[in-house]
């Protein structure tokens, strides 16, 4: 493959004159130009260390014969955005990140890319961009946070939100809450449980776009700087071999990602992001395949919020490759997929050892024989909805109760914290979907309030919005079609009986088809909540959650 596009020819002299303005030497101009997409900022804890990662990547690229050039990507901290207007801007940044990275990469004709993301929408947004741009690309994230320690136990951000619910229920004092506040997030990095950021970073390893340890090496470990240097070196190897993202992110690779997703018990947000990334690769990922994969894939990890282990524990136990090796030995993975290492999945995971069978359970002793996520359907969600089955209390896997209907998250939180929700209830939060929100807010505040008040084993919550990876309990999101387009969730009335059967993948409101049809005839679309700016434009273009909430083309 020739050196970079601008390195020779009189017709490229104007561009080279601008490289001179950057202080670039002739030697640098003659090497492949490697764009390093830096998600560094000073507001997101998972990103405050990315400047160090980027410097290590630059060194690796230069060592391997490339010219590293840094440009930025934005990122929102979902925890800081939670519970107010800011959360409407979380999911929508995924497409901003993909669009802006595509623009920068193609406008400047980079020969290869290293993506340096970390948090929730940042990782999938850059994976979407990688698929669009399709030049040799490697991912290296900022890494997970270490767990906090409160009252002799490891803790994480989900514990903090639940501590607020415990305070509302009179179970915690203000001093207890302050102790959690000061101790649950002790280092930089993506929050320490199997939340969305860490889920997507782990799945980046599985897809083949990140090197070993990308999802699990803690942010504060020097080993992550070594990983970043290797990522910089490896992208040059991909460049020389002309291995590109769409060569790596094949249909088989996405099936692998869904399989490991089920084994790890990843965030339900992966059910939004994997279809969106696949869409950019020209692959339509039908969510119904998730249940068939779940049926044959045991859930072998219970990281927070499902259990009491954390990303640092998964790393010590052998990381994502150890989980993959367990699955491959049972014939559950496609091992012939090429990856960013230049080797196949099978070659990568050969010899990976499970060092802690309590953190990564063997397949013959799983937490459950089925995977960590379930896709449900029924008359309230004919196009599907999603639940993190591995984080649901056993007694809530089958539940029936009266609907308590709220038109927005704030109203539901007020009722929960005001003691107006009773054991057995099914809280319904609607008009919070991709269009209706707009932006499909995460619902960590209400789910944490339910858990913190001791109602997690008796109250279910369903929404056309979505949940943080830190959510646990019978929390069912992504209800499609959403209320804003007249989906059946818009027709549910206070007191209707809702029946949930997660093992059978069903969810229904016990109302006759005739009654639902009569209600639909009376239904009127609501005035958009936001009529100006980026959110209004997003609402006009976004599609349903069951298709990944991708934007319509044209």
GROMACS .gro file of N, CA, C and O in nm, residues 173-249:
model
  308
  173UNK      N    1  -2.914   0.744   5.714
  173UNK     CA    2  -2.905   0.882   5.760
  173UNK      C    3  -2.835   0.966   5.654
  173UNK      O    4  -2.774   0.913   5.561
  174UNK      N    5  -2.839   1.096   5.671
  174UNK     CA    6  -2.767   1.185   5.580
  174UNK      C    7  -2.617   1.156   5.586
  174UNK      O    8  -2.546   1.167   5.484
  175UNK      N    9  -2.569   1.119   5.703
  175UNK     CA   10  -2.428   1.085   5.718
  175UNK      C   11  -2.392   0.960   5.639
  175UNK      O   12  -2.282   0.950   5.580
  176UNK      N   13  -2.483   0.861   5.639
  176UNK     CA   14  -2.460   0.740   5.559
  176UNK      C   15  -2.447   0.776   5.410
  176UNK      O   16  -2.357   0.728   5.340
  177UNK      N   17  -2.538   0.861   5.363
  177UNK     CA   18  -2.537   0.900   5.222
  177UNK      C   19  -2.407   0.973   5.189
  177UNK      O   20  -2.345   0.950   5.084
  178UNK      N   21  -2.362   1.060   5.280
  178UNK     CA   22  -2.239   1.134   5.256
  178UNK      C   23  -2.118   1.040   5.249
  178UNK      O   24  -2.027   1.061   5.168
  179UNK      N   25  -2.118   0.936   5.331
  179UNK     CA   26  -2.008   0.840   5.324
  179UNK      C   27  -2.004   0.772   5.187
  179UNK      O   28  -1.897   0.756   5.127
  180UNK      N   29  -2.120   0.731   5.138
  180UNK     CA   30  -2.126   0.673   5.004
  180UNK      C   31  -2.077   0.774   4.901
  180UNK      O   32  -1.999   0.742   4.811
  181UNK      N   33  -2.126   0.897   4.914
  181UNK     CA   34  -2.091   1.004   4.820
  181UNK      C   35  -1.940   1.021   4.808
  181UNK      O   36  -1.886   1.044   4.699
  182UNK      N   37  -1.871   1.008   4.918
  182UNK     CA   38  -1.727   1.032   4.920
  182UNK      C   39  -1.643   0.911   4.884
  182UNK      O   40  -1.522   0.925   4.862
  183UNK      N   41  -1.704   0.792   4.877
  183UNK     CA   42  -1.622   0.671   4.864
  183UNK      C   43  -1.656   0.579   4.745
  183UNK      O   44  -1.576   0.493   4.711
  184UNK      N   45  -1.774   0.594   4.684
  184UNK     CA   46  -1.811   0.494   4.583
  184UNK      C   47  -1.736   0.509   4.451
  184UNK      O   48  -1.724   0.414   4.375
  185UNK      N   49  -1.686   0.628   4.422
  185UNK     CA   50  -1.617   0.653   4.296
  185UNK      C   51  -1.474   0.702   4.326
  185UNK      O   52  -1.446   0.821   4.318
  186UNK      N   53  -1.383   0.610   4.360
  186UNK     CA   54  -1.254   0.651   4.415
  186UNK      C   55  -1.146   0.687   4.314
  186UNK      O   56  -1.043   0.742   4.351
  187UNK      N   57  -1.165   0.653   4.185
  187UNK     CA   58  -1.061   0.680   4.086
  187UNK      C   59  -1.125   0.727   3.957
  187UNK      O   60  -1.247   0.720   3.939
  188UNK      N   61  -1.042   0.772   3.863
  188UNK     CA   62  -1.091   0.798   3.729
  188UNK      C   63  -1.129   0.666   3.663
  188UNK      O   64  -1.098   0.559   3.712
  189UNK      N   65  -1.199   0.676   3.551
  189UNK     CA   66  -1.238   0.555   3.478
  189UNK      C   67  -1.388   0.545   3.462
  189UNK      O   68  -1.465   0.617   3.526
  190UNK      N   69  -1.430   0.457   3.374
  190UNK     CA   70  -1.573   0.428   3.357
  190UNK      C   71  -1.621   0.352   3.480
  190UNK      O   72  -1.550   0.267   3.533
  191UNK      N   73  -1.742   0.382   3.526
  191UNK     CA   74  -1.792   0.331   3.655
  191UNK      C   75  -1.776   0.180   3.666
  191UNK      O   76  -1.791   0.108   3.568
  192UNK      N   77  -1.748   0.132   3.787
  192UNK     CA   78  -1.678   0.005   3.808
  192UNK      C   79  -1.759  -0.123   3.790
  192UNK      O   80  -1.705  -0.232   3.798
  193UNK      N   81  -1.890  -0.113   3.765
  193UNK     CA   82  -1.971  -0.233   3.742
  193UNK      C   83  -1.986  -0.263   3.594
  193UNK      O   84  -1.929  -0.194   3.508
  194UNK      N   85  -2.064  -0.367   3.563
  194UNK     CA   86  -2.091  -0.401   3.424
  194UNK      C   87  -2.205  -0.313   3.373
  194UNK      O   88  -2.315  -0.357   3.341
  195UNK      N   89  -2.176  -0.183   3.371
  195UNK     CA   90  -2.270  -0.085   3.321
  195UNK      C   91  -2.247  -0.069   3.171
  195UNK      O   92  -2.172  -0.145   3.110
  196UNK      N   93  -2.310   0.029   3.109
  196UNK     CA   94  -2.305   0.037   2.963
  196UNK      C   95  -2.164   0.059   2.909
  196UNK      O   96  -2.122  -0.005   2.813
  197UNK      N   97  -2.089   0.151   2.970
  197UNK     CA   98  -1.954   0.180   2.919
  197UNK      C   99  -1.868   0.055   2.919
  197UNK      O  100  -1.804   0.021   2.819
  198UNK      N  101  -1.865  -0.014   3.032
  198UNK     CA  102  -1.781  -0.133   3.041
  198UNK      C  103  -1.836  -0.247   2.956
  198UNK      O  104  -1.760  -0.327   2.900
  199UNK      N  105  -1.968  -0.254   2.945
  199UNK     CA  106  -2.028  -0.354   2.855
  199UNK      C  107  -1.977  -0.334   2.713
  199UNK      O  108  -1.931  -0.428   2.647
  200UNK      N  109  -1.984  -0.210   2.665
  200UNK     CA  110  -1.945  -0.184   2.527
  200UNK      C  111  -1.794  -0.197   2.506
  200UNK      O  112  -1.750  -0.242   2.400
  201UNK      N  113  -1.715  -0.162   2.607
  201UNK     CA  114  -1.570  -0.181   2.593
  201UNK      C  115  -1.534  -0.329   2.590
  201UNK      O  116  -1.444  -0.371   2.514
  202UNK      N  117  -1.603  -0.409   2.672
  202UNK     CA  118  -1.581  -0.555   2.665
  202UNK      C  119  -1.625  -0.610   2.530
  202UNK      O  120  -1.555  -0.693   2.469
  203UNK      N  121  -1.738  -0.564   2.480
  203UNK     CA  122  -1.788  -0.615   2.352
  203UNK      C  123  -1.701  -0.568   2.235
  203UNK      O  124  -1.698  -0.634   2.130
  204UNK      N  125  -1.628  -0.457   2.252
  204UNK     CA  126  -1.533  -0.415   2.150
  204UNK      C  127  -1.421  -0.519   2.135
  204UNK      O  128  -1.375  -0.547   2.024
  205UNK      N  129  -1.379  -0.578   2.248
  205UNK     CA  130  -1.285  -0.690   2.240
  205UNK      C  131  -1.346  -0.807   2.163
  205UNK      O  132  -1.280  -0.870   2.081
  206UNK      N  133  -1.472  -0.838   2.193
  206UNK     CA  134  -1.537  -0.954   2.131
  206UNK      C  135  -1.556  -0.932   1.981
  206UNK      O  136  -1.534  -1.022   1.901
  207UNK      N  137  -1.598  -0.811   1.944
  207UNK     CA  138  -1.615  -0.779   1.802
  207UNK      C  139  -1.484  -0.788   1.726
  207UNK      O  140  -1.483  -0.804   1.603
  208UNK      N  141  -1.373  -0.776   1.799
  208UNK     CA  142  -1.242  -0.785   1.736
  208UNK      C  143  -1.178  -0.650   1.709
  208UNK      O  144  -1.072  -0.642   1.647
  209UNK      N  145  -1.240  -0.542   1.759
  209UNK     CA  146  -1.189  -0.407   1.731
  209UNK      C  147  -1.093  -0.355   1.839
  209UNK      O  148  -1.030  -0.252   1.820
  210UNK      N  149  -1.086  -0.423   1.952
  210UNK     CA  150  -0.995  -0.383   2.060
  210UNK      C  151  -0.903  -0.498   2.096
  210UNK      O  152  -0.935  -0.615   2.073
  211UNK      N  153  -0.788  -0.466   2.152
  211UNK     CA  154  -0.692  -0.568   2.192
  211UNK      C  155  -0.730  -0.628   2.328
  211UNK      O  156  -0.815  -0.573   2.400
  212UNK      N  157  -0.665  -0.737   2.363
  212UNK     CA  158  -0.695  -0.806   2.489
  212UNK      C  159  -0.677  -0.713   2.609
  212UNK      O  160  -0.574  -0.646   2.623
  213UNK      N  161  -0.777  -0.710   2.695
  213UNK     CA  162  -0.772  -0.627   2.814
  213UNK      C  163  -0.837  -0.492   2.797
  213UNK      O  164  -0.855  -0.419   2.895
  214UNK      N  165  -0.879  -0.458   2.674
  214UNK     CA  166  -0.937  -0.326   2.651
  214UNK      C  167  -1.057  -0.299   2.741
  214UNK      O  168  -1.075  -0.188   2.790
  215UNK      N  169  -1.138  -0.402   2.766
  215UNK     CA  170  -1.259  -0.382   2.845
  215UNK      C  171  -1.237  -0.386   2.995
  215UNK      O  172  -1.323  -0.337   3.070
  216UNK      N  173  -1.124  -0.443   3.042
  216UNK     CA  174  -1.116  -0.474   3.185
  216UNK      C  175  -0.995  -0.418   3.259
  216UNK      O  176  -1.000  -0.405   3.381
  217UNK      N  177  -0.887  -0.385   3.192
  217UNK     CA  178  -0.770  -0.332   3.264
  217UNK      C  179  -0.807  -0.199   3.327
  217UNK      O  180  -0.849  -0.106   3.256
  218UNK      N  181  -0.797  -0.184   3.459
  218UNK     CA  182  -0.841  -0.060   3.524
  218UNK      C  183  -0.768   0.063   3.471
  218UNK      O  184  -0.652   0.058   3.430
  219UNK      N  185  -0.841   0.174   3.474
  219UNK     CA  186  -0.790   0.300   3.420
  219UNK      C  187  -0.659   0.342   3.487
  219UNK      O  188  -0.573   0.401   3.422
  220UNK      N  189  -0.646   0.311   3.614
  220UNK     CA  190  -0.528   0.360   3.689
  220UNK      C  191  -0.408   0.267   3.681
  220UNK      O  192  -0.303   0.298   3.735
  221UNK      N  193  -0.421   0.154   3.614
  221UNK     CA  194  -0.309   0.061   3.601
  221UNK      C  195  -0.216   0.105   3.487
  221UNK      O  196  -0.262   0.140   3.377
  222UNK      N  197  -0.087   0.098   3.512
  222UNK     CA  198   0.010   0.130   3.407
  222UNK      C  199   0.000   0.035   3.289
  222UNK      O  200   0.039   0.068   3.177
  223UNK      N  201  -0.056  -0.084   3.314
  223UNK     CA  202  -0.077  -0.181   3.207
  223UNK      C  203  -0.162  -0.121   3.095
  223UNK      O  204  -0.148  -0.159   2.977
  224UNK      N  205  -0.251  -0.027   3.129
  224UNK     CA  206  -0.334   0.036   3.026
  224UNK      C  207  -0.251   0.124   2.934
  224UNK      O  208  -0.279   0.134   2.814
  225UNK      N  209  -0.149   0.188   2.985
  225UNK     CA  210  -0.061   0.267   2.899
  225UNK      C  211   0.015   0.176   2.803
  225UNK      O  212   0.037   0.210   2.686
  226UNK      N  213   0.056   0.058   2.851
  226UNK     CA  214   0.120  -0.039   2.761
  226UNK      C  215   0.022  -0.083   2.652
  226UNK      O  216   0.060  -0.096   2.534
  227UNK      N  217  -0.103  -0.108   2.692
  227UNK     CA  218  -0.206  -0.147   2.595
  227UNK      C  219  -0.222  -0.040   2.489
  227UNK      O  220  -0.234  -0.070   2.369
  228UNK      N  221  -0.220   0.088   2.531
  228UNK     CA  222  -0.236   0.198   2.437
  228UNK      C  223  -0.119   0.204   2.338
  228UNK      O  224  -0.138   0.228   2.218
  229UNK      N  225   0.003   0.181   2.386
  229UNK     CA  226   0.118   0.177   2.296
  229UNK      C  227   0.104   0.064   2.195
  229UNK      O  228   0.132   0.081   2.075
  230UNK      N  229   0.060  -0.052   2.243
  230UNK     CA  230   0.041  -0.165   2.152
  230UNK      C  231  -0.069  -0.137   2.050
  230UNK      O  232  -0.059  -0.181   1.934
  231UNK      N  233  -0.174  -0.066   2.092
  231UNK     CA  234  -0.281  -0.029   1.998
  231UNK      C  235  -0.226   0.060   1.887
  231UNK      O  236  -0.258   0.042   1.769
  232UNK      N  237  -0.140   0.155   1.925
  232UNK     CA  238  -0.077   0.241   1.825
  232UNK      C  239   0.011   0.163   1.729
  232UNK      O  240   0.012   0.188   1.608
  233UNK      N  241   0.085   0.069   1.783
  233UNK     CA  242   0.169  -0.015   1.697
  233UNK      C  243   0.085  -0.105   1.608
  233UNK      O  244   0.114  -0.124   1.489
  234UNK      N  245  -0.022  -0.160   1.665
  234UNK     CA  246  -0.102  -0.258   1.592
  234UNK      C  247  -0.178  -0.196   1.476
  234UNK      O  248  -0.199  -0.261   1.373
  235UNK      N  249  -0.220  -0.070   1.490
  235UNK     CA  250  -0.293  -0.009   1.379
  235UNK      C  251  -0.205   0.001   1.255
  235UNK      O  252  -0.254  -0.010   1.141
  236UNK      N  253  -0.075   0.015   1.275
  236UNK     CA  254   0.016   0.019   1.160
  236UNK      C  255   0.026  -0.118   1.095
  236UNK      O  256   0.040  -0.129   0.972
  237UNK      N  257   0.016  -0.223   1.175
  237UNK     CA  258   0.016  -0.358   1.119
  237UNK      C  259  -0.112  -0.380   1.037
  237UNK      O  260  -0.107  -0.440   0.928
  238UNK      N  261  -0.225  -0.333   1.088
  238UNK     CA  262  -0.350  -0.344   1.013
  238UNK      C  263  -0.341  -0.265   0.883
  238UNK      O  264  -0.395  -0.307   0.779
  239UNK      N  265  -0.278  -0.148   0.891
  239UNK     CA  266  -0.261  -0.065   0.771
  239UNK      C  267  -0.181  -0.140   0.665
  239UNK      O  268  -0.218  -0.143   0.547
  240UNK      N  269  -0.073  -0.203   0.707
  240UNK     CA  270   0.012  -0.276   0.612
  240UNK      C  271  -0.060  -0.396   0.553
  240UNK      O  272  -0.039  -0.432   0.436
  241UNK      N  273  -0.145  -0.460   0.633
  241UNK     CA  274  -0.219  -0.577   0.586
  241UNK      C  275  -0.354  -0.540   0.522
  241UNK      O  276  -0.425  -0.626   0.470
  242UNK      N  277  -0.387  -0.411   0.530
  242UNK     CA  278  -0.515  -0.360   0.476
  242UNK      C  279  -0.636  -0.434   0.536
  242UNK      O  280  -0.728  -0.473   0.465
  243UNK      N  281  -0.633  -0.453   0.667
  243UNK     CA  282  -0.747  -0.512   0.739
  243UNK      C  283  -0.832  -0.397   0.793
  243UNK      O  284  -0.782  -0.313   0.869
  244UNK      N  285  -0.958  -0.395   0.755
  244UNK     CA  286  -1.046  -0.281   0.783
  244UNK      C  287  -1.162  -0.322   0.874
  244UNK      O  288  -1.192  -0.441   0.887
  245UNK      N  289  -1.229  -0.222   0.935
  245UNK     CA  290  -1.337  -0.255   1.029
  245UNK      C  291  -1.445  -0.346   0.974
  245UNK      O  292  -1.492  -0.436   1.043
  246UNK      N  293  -1.484  -0.327   0.847
  246UNK     CA  294  -1.591  -0.412   0.794
  246UNK      C  295  -1.542  -0.552   0.761
  246UNK      O  296  -1.623  -0.643   0.742
  247UNK      N  297  -1.410  -0.570   0.755
  247UNK     CA  298  -1.354  -0.706   0.746
  247UNK      C  299  -1.366  -0.776   0.881
  247UNK      O  300  -1.377  -0.899   0.888
  248UNK      N  301  -1.362  -0.697   0.989
  248UNK     CA  302  -1.363  -0.751   1.125
  248UNK      C  303  -1.506  -0.764   1.178
  248UNK      O  304  -1.544  -0.868   1.232
  249UNK      N  305  -1.585  -0.658   1.162
  249UNK     CA  306  -1.721  -0.656   1.218
  249UNK      C  307  -1.819  -0.719   1.120
  249UNK      O  308  -1.899  -0.652   1.054
   0.00000   0.00000   0.00000
